[in-house]
mmCIF file of C-alpha atoms in Angstrom:
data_model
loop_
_atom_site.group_PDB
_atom_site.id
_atom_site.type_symbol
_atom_site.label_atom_id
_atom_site.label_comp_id
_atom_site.label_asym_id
_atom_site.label_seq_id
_atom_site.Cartn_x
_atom_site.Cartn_y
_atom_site.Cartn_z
ATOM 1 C CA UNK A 1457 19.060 -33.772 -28.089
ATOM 2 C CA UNK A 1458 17.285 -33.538 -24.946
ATOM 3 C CA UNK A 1459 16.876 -30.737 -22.418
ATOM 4 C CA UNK A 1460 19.500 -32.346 -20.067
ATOM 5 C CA UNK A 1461 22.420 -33.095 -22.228
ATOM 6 C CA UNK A 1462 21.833 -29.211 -23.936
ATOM 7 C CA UNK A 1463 22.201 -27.828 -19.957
ATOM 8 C CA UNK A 1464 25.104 -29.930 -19.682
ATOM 9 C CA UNK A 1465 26.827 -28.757 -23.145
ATOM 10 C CA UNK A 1466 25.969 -24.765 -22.057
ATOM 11 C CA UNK A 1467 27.149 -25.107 -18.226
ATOM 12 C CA UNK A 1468 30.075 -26.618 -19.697
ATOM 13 C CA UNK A 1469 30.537 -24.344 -22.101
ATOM 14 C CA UNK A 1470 29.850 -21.418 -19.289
ATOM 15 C CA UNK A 1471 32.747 -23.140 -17.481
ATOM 16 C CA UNK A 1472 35.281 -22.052 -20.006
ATOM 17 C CA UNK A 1473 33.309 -18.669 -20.895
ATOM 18 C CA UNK A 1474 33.971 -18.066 -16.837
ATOM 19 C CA UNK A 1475 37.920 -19.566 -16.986
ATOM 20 C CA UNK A 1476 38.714 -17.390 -19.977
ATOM 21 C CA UNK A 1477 36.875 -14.689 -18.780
ATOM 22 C CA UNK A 1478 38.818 -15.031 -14.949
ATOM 23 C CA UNK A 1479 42.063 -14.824 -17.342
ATOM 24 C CA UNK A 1480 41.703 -12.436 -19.798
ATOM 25 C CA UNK A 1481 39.948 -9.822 -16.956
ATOM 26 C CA UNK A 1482 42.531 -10.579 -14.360
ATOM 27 C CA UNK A 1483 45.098 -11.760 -16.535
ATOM 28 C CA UNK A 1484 46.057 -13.823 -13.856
ATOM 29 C CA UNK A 1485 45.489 -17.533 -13.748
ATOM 30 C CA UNK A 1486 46.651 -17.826 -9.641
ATOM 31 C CA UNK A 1487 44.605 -21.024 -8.571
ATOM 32 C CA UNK A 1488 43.958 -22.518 -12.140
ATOM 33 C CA UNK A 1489 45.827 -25.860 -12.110
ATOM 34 C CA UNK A 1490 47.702 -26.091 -15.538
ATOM 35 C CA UNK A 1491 47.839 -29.784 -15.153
ATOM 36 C CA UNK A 1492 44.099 -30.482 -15.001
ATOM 37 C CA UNK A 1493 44.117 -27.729 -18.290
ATOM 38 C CA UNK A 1494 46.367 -30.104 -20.151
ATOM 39 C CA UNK A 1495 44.454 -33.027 -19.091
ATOM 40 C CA UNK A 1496 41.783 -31.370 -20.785
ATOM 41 C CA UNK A 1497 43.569 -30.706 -24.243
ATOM 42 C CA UNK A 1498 44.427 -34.298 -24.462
ATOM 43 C CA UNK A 1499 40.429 -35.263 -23.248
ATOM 44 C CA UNK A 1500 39.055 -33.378 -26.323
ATOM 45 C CA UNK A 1501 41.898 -34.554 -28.948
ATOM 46 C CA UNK A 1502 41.095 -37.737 -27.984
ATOM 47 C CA UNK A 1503 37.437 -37.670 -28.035
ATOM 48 C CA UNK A 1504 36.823 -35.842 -31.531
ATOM 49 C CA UNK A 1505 39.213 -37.982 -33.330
ATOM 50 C CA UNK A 1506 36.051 -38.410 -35.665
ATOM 51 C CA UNK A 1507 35.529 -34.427 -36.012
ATOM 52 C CA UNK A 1508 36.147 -34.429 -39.565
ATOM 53 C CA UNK A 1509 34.985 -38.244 -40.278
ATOM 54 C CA UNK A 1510 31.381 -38.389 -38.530
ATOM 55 C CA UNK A 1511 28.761 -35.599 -39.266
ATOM 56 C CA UNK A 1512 26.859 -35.770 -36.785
ATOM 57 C CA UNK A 1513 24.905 -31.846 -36.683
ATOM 58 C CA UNK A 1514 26.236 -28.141 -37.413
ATOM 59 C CA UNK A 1515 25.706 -28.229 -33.149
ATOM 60 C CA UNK A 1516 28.138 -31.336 -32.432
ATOM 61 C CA UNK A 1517 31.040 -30.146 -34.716
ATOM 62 C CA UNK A 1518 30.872 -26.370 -33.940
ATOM 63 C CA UNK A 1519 31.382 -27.448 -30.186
ATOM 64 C CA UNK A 1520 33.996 -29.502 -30.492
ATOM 65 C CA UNK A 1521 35.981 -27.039 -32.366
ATOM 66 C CA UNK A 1522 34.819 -24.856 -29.674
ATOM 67 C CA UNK A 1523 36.191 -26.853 -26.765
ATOM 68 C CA UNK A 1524 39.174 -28.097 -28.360
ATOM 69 C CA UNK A 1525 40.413 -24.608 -29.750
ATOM 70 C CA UNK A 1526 39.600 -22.850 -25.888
ATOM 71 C CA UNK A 1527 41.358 -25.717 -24.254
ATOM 72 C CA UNK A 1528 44.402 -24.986 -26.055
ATOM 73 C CA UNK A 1529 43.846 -21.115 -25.598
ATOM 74 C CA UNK A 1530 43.738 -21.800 -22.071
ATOM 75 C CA UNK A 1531 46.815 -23.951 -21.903
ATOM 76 C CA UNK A 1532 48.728 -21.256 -24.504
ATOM 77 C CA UNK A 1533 48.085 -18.074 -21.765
ATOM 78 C CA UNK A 1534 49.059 -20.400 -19.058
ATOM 79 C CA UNK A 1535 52.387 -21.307 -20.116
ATOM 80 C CA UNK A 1536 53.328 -18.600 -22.930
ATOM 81 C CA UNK A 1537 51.085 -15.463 -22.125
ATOM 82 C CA UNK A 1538 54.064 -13.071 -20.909
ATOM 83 C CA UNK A 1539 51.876 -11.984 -17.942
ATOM 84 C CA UNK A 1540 49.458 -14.431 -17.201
ATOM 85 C CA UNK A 1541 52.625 -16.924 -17.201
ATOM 86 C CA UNK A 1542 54.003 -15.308 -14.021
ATOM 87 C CA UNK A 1543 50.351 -15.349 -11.753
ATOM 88 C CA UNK A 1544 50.847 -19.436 -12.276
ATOM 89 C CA UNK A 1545 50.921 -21.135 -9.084
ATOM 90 C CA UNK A 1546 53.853 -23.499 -10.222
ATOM 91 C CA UNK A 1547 54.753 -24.371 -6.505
ATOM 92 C CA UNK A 1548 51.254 -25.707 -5.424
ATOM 93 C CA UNK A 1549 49.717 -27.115 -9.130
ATOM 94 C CA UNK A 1550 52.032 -30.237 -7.962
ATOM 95 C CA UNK A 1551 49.799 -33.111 -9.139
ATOM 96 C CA UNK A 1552 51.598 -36.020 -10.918
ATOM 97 C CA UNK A 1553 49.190 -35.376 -13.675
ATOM 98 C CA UNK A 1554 51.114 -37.742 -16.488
ATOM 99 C CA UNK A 1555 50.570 -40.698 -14.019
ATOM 100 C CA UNK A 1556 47.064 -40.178 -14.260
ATOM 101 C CA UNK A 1557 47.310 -41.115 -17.979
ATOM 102 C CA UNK A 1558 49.082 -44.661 -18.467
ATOM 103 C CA UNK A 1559 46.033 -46.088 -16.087
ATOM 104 C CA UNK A 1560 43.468 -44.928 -18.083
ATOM 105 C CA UNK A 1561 44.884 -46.116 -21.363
ATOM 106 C CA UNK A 1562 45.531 -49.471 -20.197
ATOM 107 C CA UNK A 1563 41.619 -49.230 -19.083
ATOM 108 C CA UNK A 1564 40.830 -48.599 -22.144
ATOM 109 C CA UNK A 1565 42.859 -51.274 -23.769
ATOM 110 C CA UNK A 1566 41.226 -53.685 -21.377
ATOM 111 C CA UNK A 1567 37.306 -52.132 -21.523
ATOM 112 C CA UNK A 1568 37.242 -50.038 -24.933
ATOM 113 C CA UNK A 1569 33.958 -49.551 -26.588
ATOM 114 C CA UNK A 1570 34.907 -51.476 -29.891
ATOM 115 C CA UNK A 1571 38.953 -52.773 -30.241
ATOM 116 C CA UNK A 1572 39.210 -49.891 -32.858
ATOM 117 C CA UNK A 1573 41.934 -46.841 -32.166
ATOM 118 C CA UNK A 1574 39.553 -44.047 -32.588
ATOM 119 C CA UNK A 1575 37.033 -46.398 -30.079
ATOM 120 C CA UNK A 1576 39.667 -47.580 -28.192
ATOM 121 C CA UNK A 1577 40.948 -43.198 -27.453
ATOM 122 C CA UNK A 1578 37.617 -42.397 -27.213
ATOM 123 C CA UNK A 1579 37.362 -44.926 -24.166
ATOM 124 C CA UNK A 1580 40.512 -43.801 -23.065
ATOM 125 C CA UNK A 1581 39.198 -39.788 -23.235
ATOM 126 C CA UNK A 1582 35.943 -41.011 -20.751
ATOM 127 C CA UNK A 1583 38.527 -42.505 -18.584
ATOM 128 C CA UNK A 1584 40.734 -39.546 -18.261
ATOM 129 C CA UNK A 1585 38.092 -37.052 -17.723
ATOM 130 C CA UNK A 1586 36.972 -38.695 -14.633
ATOM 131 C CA UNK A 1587 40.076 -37.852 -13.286
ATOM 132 C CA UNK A 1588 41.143 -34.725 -14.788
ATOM 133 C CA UNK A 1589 39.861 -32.321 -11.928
ATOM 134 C CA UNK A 1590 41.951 -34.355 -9.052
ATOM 135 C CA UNK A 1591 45.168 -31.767 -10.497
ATOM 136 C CA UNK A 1592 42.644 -28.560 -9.915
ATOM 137 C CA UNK A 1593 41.157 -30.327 -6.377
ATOM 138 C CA UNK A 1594 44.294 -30.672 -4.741
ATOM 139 C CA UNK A 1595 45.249 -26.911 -5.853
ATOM 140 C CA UNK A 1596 42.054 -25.779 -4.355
ATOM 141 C CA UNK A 1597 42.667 -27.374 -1.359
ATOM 142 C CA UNK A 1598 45.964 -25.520 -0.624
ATOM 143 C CA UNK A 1599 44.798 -22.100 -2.071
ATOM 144 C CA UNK A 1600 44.668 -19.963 0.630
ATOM 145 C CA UNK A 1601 42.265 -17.837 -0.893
ATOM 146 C CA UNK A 1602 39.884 -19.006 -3.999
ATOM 147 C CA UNK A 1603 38.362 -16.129 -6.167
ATOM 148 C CA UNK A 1604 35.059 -16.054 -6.916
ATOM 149 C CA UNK A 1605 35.372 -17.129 -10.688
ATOM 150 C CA UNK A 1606 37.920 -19.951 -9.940
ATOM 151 C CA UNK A 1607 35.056 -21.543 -7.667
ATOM 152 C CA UNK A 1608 32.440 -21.060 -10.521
ATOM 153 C CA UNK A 1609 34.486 -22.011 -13.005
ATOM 154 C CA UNK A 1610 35.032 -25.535 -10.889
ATOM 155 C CA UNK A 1611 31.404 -25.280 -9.578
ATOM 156 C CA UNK A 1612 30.375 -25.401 -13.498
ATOM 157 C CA UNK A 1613 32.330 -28.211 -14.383
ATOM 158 C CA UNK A 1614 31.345 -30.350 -12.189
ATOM 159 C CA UNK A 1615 27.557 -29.515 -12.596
ATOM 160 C CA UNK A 1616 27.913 -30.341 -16.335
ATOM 161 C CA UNK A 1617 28.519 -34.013 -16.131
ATOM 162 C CA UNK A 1618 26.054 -34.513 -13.203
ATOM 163 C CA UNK A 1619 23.432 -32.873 -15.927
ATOM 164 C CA UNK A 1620 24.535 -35.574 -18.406
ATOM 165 C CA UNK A 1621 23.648 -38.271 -16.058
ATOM 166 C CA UNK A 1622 20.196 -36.832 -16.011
ATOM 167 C CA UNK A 1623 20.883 -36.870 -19.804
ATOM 168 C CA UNK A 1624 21.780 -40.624 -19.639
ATOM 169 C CA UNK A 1625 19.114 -41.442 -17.579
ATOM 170 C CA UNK A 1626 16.195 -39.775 -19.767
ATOM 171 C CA UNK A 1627 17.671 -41.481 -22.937
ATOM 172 C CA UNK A 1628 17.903 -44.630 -21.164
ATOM 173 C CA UNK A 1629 13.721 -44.543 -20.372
ATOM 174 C CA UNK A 1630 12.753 -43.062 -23.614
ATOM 175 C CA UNK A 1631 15.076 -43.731 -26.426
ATOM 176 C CA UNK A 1632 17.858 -46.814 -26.198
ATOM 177 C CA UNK A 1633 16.781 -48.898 -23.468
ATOM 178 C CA UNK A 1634 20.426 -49.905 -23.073
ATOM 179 C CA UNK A 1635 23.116 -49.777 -20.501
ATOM 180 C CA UNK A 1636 26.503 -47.672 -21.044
ATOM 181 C CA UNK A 1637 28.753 -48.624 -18.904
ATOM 182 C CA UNK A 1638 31.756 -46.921 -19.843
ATOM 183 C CA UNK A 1639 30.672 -43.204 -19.899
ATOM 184 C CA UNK A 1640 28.043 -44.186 -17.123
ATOM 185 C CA UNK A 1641 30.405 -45.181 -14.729
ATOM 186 C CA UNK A 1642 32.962 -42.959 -15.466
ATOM 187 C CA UNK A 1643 30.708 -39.989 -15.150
ATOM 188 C CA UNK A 1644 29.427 -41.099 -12.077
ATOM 189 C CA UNK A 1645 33.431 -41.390 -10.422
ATOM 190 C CA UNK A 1646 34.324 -37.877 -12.399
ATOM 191 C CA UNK A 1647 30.797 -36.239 -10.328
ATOM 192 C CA UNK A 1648 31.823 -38.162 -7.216
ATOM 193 C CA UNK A 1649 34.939 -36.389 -6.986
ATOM 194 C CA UNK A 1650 33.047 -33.066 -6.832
ATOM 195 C CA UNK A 1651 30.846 -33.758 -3.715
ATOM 196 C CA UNK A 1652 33.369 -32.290 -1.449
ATOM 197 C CA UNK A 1653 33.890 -29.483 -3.311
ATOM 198 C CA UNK A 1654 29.923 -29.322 -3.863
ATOM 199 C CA UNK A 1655 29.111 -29.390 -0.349
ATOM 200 C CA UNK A 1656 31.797 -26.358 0.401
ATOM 201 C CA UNK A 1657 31.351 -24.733 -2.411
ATOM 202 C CA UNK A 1658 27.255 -24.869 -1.537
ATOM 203 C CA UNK A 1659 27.800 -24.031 2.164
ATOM 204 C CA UNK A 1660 30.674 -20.946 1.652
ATOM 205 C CA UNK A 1661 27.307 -19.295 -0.954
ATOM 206 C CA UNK A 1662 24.554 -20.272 1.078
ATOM 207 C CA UNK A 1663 26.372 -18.216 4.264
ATOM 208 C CA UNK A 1664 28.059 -15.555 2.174
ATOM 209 C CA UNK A 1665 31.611 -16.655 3.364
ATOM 210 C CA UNK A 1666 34.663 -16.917 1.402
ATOM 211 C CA UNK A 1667 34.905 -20.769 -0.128
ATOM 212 C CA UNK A 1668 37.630 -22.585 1.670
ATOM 213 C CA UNK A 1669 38.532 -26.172 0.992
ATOM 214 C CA UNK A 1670 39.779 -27.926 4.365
ATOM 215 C CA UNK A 1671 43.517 -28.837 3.506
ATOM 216 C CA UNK B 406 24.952 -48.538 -35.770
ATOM 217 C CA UNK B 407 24.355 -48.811 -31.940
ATOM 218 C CA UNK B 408 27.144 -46.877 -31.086
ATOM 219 C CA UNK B 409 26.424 -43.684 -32.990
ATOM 220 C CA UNK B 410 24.204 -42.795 -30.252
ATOM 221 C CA UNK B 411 26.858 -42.969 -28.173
ATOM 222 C CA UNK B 412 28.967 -40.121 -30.275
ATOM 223 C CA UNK B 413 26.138 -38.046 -30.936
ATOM 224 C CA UNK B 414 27.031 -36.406 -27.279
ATOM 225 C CA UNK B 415 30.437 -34.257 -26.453
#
């Protein structure tokens, strides 16, 4: 465990802290895309397939219970908490998420770690994290009006897997000395995707304006 | 195993 990769677990980790927080608080989940949040569910099933199988450290299992269990949270008050149910914004989170998903297993069929299932899912789960914000990106972009912990709570996520690249790179020089493509390149396309939001998110703080994503 | 540093991360 290096410095990087433990900043990358904790902003993560402060992502949903600042999600669940936004909903429990507000209990309103207006300009949380319920696509991306599914996206997310099936990211972490498919990733910590070997959660009871490989022991890796009392750290590695306790957050993977941690973000599997407060994706599904999330998901259950988006689509079954009475209240929060109604503040969804149904008529804008209009992503074809599902399409997103026959792509990246086929990707994985074709460029899997090992030809194993639990290798070949956890390709697939890189694969579909790259592209799980584009749901929560478009919704941005027609929200008239983001709230301050909805632009953290994106603002987090993205910084998360831009601090594992730092990760990758540091292990790269001191421990393996070998290339990963897969989570490499698909962590380098998932933080790509944030560099618009970056740059407005970055501007709308640095000149105390309200954060507005141009349409 | 090479790849169990690759599922040491989250």
């Amino acid at each position: 465990m290096n410095i990087f990769r433990l900043a990358g677990d904790m902003t993560h980790l402060l992502s949903i802290v600042v999600l669940l927080l936004k909903i429990r608080t507000t209990k309103s989940c207006a300009g949380i895309s319920l696509k991306t949040q599914e996206l997310y569910v099936i990211v972490f099933i498919t990733r910590y397939l070997d959660l009871f199988t490989r022991y890796v450290s009392f750290y590695n299992t306790a957050m993977k219970l941690v973000f599997i269990g407060t994706s599904v949270a999330i998901v259950w008050y988006m689509r079954l908490h009475k209240v929060v149910k109604q503040t969804y914004s149904r008529d804008e989170d209009t992503f074809k998420h599902y399409l997103l998903i026959p792509p990246c297993f086929i990707l994985a069929l074709l460029i899997p770690l090992e030809f194993t299932v639990t290798e070949i899912l956890w390709s697939f789960s890189i694969y579909l994290e790259a592209v799980a914000i584009l749901p929560q990106l478009l919704l941005l972009q027609r929200s008239s009006n983001i709230d301050n912990l909805t632009g953290s709570y994106v603002f987090l996520l993205g910084a998360y897997r831009a601090l594992y690249i730092v990760n990758w790179v540091y292990r790269f020089f001191t421990e393996t000395h070998k290339i990963r493509w897969i989570p490499w390149i698909s962590g380098l396309v998932q933080t790509a995707l944030y560099a618009d939001f970056f740059y407005y998110y970055i501007k709308s703080w640095k000149n105390h304006e309200k954060l507005r994503l141009p349409a | 195993e090479e790849d169990d540093e690759m599922h040491d991360e989250l």
